Short mmCIF file of C-alpha atoms and ligand atoms in Angstrom, two decimals:
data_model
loop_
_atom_site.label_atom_id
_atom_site.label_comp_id
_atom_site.label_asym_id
_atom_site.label_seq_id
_atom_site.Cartn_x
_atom_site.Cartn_y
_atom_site.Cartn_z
CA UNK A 913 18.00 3.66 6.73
CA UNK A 914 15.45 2.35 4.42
CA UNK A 915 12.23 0.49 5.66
CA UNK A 916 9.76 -1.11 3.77
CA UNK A 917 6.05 -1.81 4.83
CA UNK A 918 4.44 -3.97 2.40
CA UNK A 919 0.72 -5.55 3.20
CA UNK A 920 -2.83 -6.15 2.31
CA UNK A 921 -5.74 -3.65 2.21
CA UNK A 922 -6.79 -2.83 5.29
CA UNK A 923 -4.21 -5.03 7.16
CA UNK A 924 -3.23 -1.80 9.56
CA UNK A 925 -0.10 -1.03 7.15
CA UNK A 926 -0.98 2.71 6.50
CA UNK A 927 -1.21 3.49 9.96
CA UNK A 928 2.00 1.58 11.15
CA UNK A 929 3.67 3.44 8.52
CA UNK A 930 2.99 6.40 9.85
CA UNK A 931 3.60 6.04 13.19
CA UNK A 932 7.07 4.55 12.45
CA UNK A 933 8.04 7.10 10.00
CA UNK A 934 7.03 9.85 12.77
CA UNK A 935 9.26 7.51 15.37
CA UNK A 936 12.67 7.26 13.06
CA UNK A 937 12.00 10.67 11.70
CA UNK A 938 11.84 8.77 8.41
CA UNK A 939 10.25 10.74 5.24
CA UNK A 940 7.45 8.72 4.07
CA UNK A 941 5.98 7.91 1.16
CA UNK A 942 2.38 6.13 0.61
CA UNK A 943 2.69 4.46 -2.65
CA UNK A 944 -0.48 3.27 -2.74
CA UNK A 945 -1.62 7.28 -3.63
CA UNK A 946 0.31 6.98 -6.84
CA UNK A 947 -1.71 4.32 -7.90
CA UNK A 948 -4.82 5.59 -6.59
CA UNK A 949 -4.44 9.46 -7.81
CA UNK A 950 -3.57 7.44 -11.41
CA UNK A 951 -6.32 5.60 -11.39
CA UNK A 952 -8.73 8.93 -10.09
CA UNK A 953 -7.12 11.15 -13.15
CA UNK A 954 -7.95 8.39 -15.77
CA UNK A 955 -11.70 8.15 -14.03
CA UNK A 956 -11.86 11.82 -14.12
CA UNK A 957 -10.58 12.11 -18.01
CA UNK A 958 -12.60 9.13 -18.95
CA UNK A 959 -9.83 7.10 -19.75
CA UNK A 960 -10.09 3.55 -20.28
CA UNK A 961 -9.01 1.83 -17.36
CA UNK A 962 -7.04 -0.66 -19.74
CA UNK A 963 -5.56 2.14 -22.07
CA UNK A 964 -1.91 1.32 -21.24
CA UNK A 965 -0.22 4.15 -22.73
CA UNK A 966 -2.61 6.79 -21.33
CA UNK A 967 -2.32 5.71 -18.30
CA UNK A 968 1.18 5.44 -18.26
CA UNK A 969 1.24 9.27 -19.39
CA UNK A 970 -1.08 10.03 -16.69
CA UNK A 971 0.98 8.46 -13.90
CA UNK A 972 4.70 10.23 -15.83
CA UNK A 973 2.89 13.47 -15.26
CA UNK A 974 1.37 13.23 -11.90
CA UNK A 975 1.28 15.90 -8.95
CA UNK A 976 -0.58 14.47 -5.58
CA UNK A 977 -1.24 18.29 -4.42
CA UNK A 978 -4.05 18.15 -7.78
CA UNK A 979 -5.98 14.91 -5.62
CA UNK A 980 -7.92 15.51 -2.40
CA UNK A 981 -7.49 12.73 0.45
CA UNK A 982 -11.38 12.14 0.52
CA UNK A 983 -11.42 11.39 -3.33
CA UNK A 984 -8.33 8.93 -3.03
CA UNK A 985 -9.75 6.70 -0.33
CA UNK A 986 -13.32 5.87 -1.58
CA UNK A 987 -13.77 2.58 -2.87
CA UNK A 988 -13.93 2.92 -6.38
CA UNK A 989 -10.63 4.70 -6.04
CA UNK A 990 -9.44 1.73 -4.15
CA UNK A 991 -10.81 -0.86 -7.08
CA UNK A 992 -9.39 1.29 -10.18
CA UNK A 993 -5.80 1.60 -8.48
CA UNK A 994 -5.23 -2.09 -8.09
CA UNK A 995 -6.61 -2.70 -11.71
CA UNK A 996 -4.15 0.05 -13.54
CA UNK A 997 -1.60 -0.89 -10.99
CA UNK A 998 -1.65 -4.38 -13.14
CA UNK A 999 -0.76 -2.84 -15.87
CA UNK A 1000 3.51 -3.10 -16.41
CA UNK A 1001 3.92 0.80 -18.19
CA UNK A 1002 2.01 2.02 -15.27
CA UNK A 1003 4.54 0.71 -12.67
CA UNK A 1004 7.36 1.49 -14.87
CA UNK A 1005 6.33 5.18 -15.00
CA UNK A 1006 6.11 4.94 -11.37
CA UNK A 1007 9.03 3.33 -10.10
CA UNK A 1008 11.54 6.28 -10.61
CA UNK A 1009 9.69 8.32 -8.14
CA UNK A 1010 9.21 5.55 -5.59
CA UNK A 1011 13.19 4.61 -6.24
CA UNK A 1012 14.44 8.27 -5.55
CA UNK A 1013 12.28 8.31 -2.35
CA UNK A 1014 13.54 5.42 -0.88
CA UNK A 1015 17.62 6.14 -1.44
CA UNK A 1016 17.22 9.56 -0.48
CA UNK A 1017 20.20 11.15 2.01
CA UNK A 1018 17.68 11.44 4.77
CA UNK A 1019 16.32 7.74 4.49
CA UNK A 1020 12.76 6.66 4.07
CA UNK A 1021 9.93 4.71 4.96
CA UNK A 1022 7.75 3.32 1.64
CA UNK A 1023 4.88 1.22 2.28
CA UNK A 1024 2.94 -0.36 -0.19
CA UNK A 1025 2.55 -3.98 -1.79
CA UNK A 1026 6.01 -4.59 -3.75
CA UNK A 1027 8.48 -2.28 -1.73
CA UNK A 1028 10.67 -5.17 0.06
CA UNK A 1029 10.49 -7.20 -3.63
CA UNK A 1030 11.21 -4.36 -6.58
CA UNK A 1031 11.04 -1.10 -4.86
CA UNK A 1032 13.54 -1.46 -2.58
CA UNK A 1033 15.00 -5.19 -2.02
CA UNK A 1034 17.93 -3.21 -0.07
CA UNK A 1035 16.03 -1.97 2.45
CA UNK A 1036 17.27 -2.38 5.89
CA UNK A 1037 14.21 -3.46 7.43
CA UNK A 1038 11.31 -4.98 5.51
CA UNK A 1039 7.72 -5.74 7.26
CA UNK A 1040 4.70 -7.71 5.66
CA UNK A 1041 1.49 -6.64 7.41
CA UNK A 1042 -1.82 -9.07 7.34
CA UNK A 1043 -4.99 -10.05 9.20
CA UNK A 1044 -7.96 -12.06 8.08
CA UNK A 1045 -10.06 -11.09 5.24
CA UNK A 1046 -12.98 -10.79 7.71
CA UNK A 1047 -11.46 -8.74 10.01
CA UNK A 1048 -9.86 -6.49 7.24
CA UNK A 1049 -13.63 -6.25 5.54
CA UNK A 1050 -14.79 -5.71 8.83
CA UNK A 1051 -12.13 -2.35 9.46
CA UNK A 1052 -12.52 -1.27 5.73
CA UNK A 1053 -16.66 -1.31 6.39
CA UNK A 1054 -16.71 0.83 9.00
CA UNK A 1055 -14.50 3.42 7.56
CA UNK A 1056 -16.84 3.30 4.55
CA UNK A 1057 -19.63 3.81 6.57
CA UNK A 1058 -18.30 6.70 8.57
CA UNK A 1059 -18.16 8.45 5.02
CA UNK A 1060 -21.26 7.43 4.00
CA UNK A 1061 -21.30 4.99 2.03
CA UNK A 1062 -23.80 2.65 2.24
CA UNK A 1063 -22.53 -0.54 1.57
CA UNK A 1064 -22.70 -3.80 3.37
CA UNK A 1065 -19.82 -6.05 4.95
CA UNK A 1066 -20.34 -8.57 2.94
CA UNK A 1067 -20.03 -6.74 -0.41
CA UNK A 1068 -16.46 -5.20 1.06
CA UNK A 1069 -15.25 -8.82 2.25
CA UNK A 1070 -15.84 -9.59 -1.40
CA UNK A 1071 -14.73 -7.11 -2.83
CA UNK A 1072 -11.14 -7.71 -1.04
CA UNK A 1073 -10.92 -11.08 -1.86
CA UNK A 1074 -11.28 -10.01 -5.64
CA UNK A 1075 -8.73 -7.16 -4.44
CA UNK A 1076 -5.96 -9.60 -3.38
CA UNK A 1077 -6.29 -12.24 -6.23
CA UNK A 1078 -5.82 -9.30 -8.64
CA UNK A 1079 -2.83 -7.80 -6.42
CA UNK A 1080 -0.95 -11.00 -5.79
CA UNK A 1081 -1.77 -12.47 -9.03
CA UNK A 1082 -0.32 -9.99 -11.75
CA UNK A 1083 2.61 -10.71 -13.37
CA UNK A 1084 4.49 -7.71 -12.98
CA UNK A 1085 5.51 -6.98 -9.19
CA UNK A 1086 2.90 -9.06 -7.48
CA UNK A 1087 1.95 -8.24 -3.73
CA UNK A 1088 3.90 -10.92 -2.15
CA UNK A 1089 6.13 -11.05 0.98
CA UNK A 1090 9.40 -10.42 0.55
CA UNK A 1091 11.71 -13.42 1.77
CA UNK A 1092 13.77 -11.48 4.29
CA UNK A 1093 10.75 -9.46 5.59
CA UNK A 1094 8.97 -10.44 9.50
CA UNK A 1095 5.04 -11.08 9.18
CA UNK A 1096 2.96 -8.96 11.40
CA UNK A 1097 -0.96 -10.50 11.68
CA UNK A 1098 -3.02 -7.92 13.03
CA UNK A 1099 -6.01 -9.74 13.34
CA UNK A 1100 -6.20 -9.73 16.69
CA UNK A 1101 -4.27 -6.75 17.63
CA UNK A 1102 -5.69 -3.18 18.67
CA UNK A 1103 -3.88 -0.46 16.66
CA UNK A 1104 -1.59 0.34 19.63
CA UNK A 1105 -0.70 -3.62 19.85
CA UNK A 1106 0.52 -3.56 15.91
CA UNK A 1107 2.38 -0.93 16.44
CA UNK A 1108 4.50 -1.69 19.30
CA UNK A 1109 4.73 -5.31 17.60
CA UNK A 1110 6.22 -3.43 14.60
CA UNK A 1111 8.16 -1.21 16.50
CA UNK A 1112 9.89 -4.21 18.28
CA UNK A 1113 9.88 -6.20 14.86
CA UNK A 1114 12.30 -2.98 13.34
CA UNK A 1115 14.25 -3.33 15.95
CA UNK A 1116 14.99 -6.70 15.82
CA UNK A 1117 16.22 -6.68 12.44
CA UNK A 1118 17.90 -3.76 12.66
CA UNK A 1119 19.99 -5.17 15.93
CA UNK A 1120 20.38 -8.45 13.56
CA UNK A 1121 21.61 -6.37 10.76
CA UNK A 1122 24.05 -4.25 12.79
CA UNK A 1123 25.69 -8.02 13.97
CA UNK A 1124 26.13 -9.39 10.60
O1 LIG B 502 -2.49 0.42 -0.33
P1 LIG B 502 -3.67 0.93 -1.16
O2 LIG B 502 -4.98 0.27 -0.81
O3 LIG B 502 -3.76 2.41 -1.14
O4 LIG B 502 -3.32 0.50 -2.68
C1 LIG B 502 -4.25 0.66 -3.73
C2 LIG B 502 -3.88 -0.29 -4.86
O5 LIG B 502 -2.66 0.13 -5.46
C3 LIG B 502 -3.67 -1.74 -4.44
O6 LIG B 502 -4.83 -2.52 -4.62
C4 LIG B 502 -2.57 -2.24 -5.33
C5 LIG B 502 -1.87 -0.99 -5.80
N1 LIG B 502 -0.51 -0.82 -5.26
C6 LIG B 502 0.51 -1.50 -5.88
O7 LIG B 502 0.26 -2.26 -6.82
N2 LIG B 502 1.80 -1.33 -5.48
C7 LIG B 502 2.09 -0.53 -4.45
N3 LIG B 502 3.37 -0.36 -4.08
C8 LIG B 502 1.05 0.16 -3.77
C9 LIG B 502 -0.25 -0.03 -4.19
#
């Protein structure tokens, strides 16, 4: 089984991902590290962040054990993934990885922003997960504050507007919601809530799939 958990930044996605992967027993794969981890390697090299066919060597050549969580989830890491993650050679270089993952023996769960479009369009269960850009800014805030960064909500609202224009407005793979996927708003949903909503959405389309 194949399920795909595409979303916006901060929409809840990461940590429905893993709580359905640990349900299914599905491995999982966070593809928003590959971009991130390519985007930390070109910051660390000094790279251009526009130097397409560094950066494409940089992401070919990539091992995730090199990158520390902490340095992959600050937001400059955030900003720099979704601007190399524009660039086409970058994805390319990418998507073998992300392709053996998800038609593995075992299964898998991908999450990301283009998994139910380019990833994987056969997957057998595809999600889109959203909530409000103030609530999002609000969630992403907080967890910047808690490691200490002292930035204010306002600037991180902003900075995920400018976030999802650039996501869902590249050419190549934009974020978008697959057509077959189910939309989960988490606005107003406690983790626990988006979950279970999630957990009943799988099963749903799985019991749809298994009629059909
Ligand atoms: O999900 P995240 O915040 O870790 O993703 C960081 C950036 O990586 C995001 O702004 C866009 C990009 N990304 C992508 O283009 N495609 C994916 N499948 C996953 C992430």
């Amino acid at each position: 089984m194949i399920i795909a958990i595409d979303g916006t930044t901060a929409s809840g996605k990461g940590t429905i991902a893993k709580r359905l992967a640990a349900h299914y027993g599905l491995p999982h794969m966070d593809t928003g590290r590959l971009y991130r981890a390519t985007a930390v390697a070109a910051l660390k090299a000094g790279i251009p962040l526009d130097d397409a066919d560094a950066l494409a060597n940089m992401a070919r050549t990539l091992d995730l054990a090199d990158y520390q969580e902490a340095e992959l989830r600050t937001a400059e890491a955030g900003k720099a993934a979704s601007v190399v993650a524009v660039i086409p050679e970058v994805r390319q270089a990418l998507f073998e990885l992300q392709r053996a993952f998800a038609t593995q023996d075992l299964g898998a769960l991908l999450d990301g922003r283009d998994i139910g479009t380019v990833i994987a369009p056969d997957a057998d269960v595809k999600l889109w997960i959203d909530a409000s850009v103030e609530e999002r800014g609000y969630r992403r805030w907080k967890e910047l504050r808690g490691q200490g960064e002292d930035v204010t909500l306002e600037v991180v609202i902003e900075q995920l507007r400018v976030r999802d224009k650039r996501d869902q407005s590249r050419k190549d793979a934009p974020a978008e919601m697959a057509v077959d996927a189910v939309l989960i708003d988490t606005t107003e949903l406690s983790i626990e809530a988006a979950v279970e909503k999630a957990l009943a959405a799988v099963e749903a389309a799985l019991a749809r799939g298994n009629r059909t």
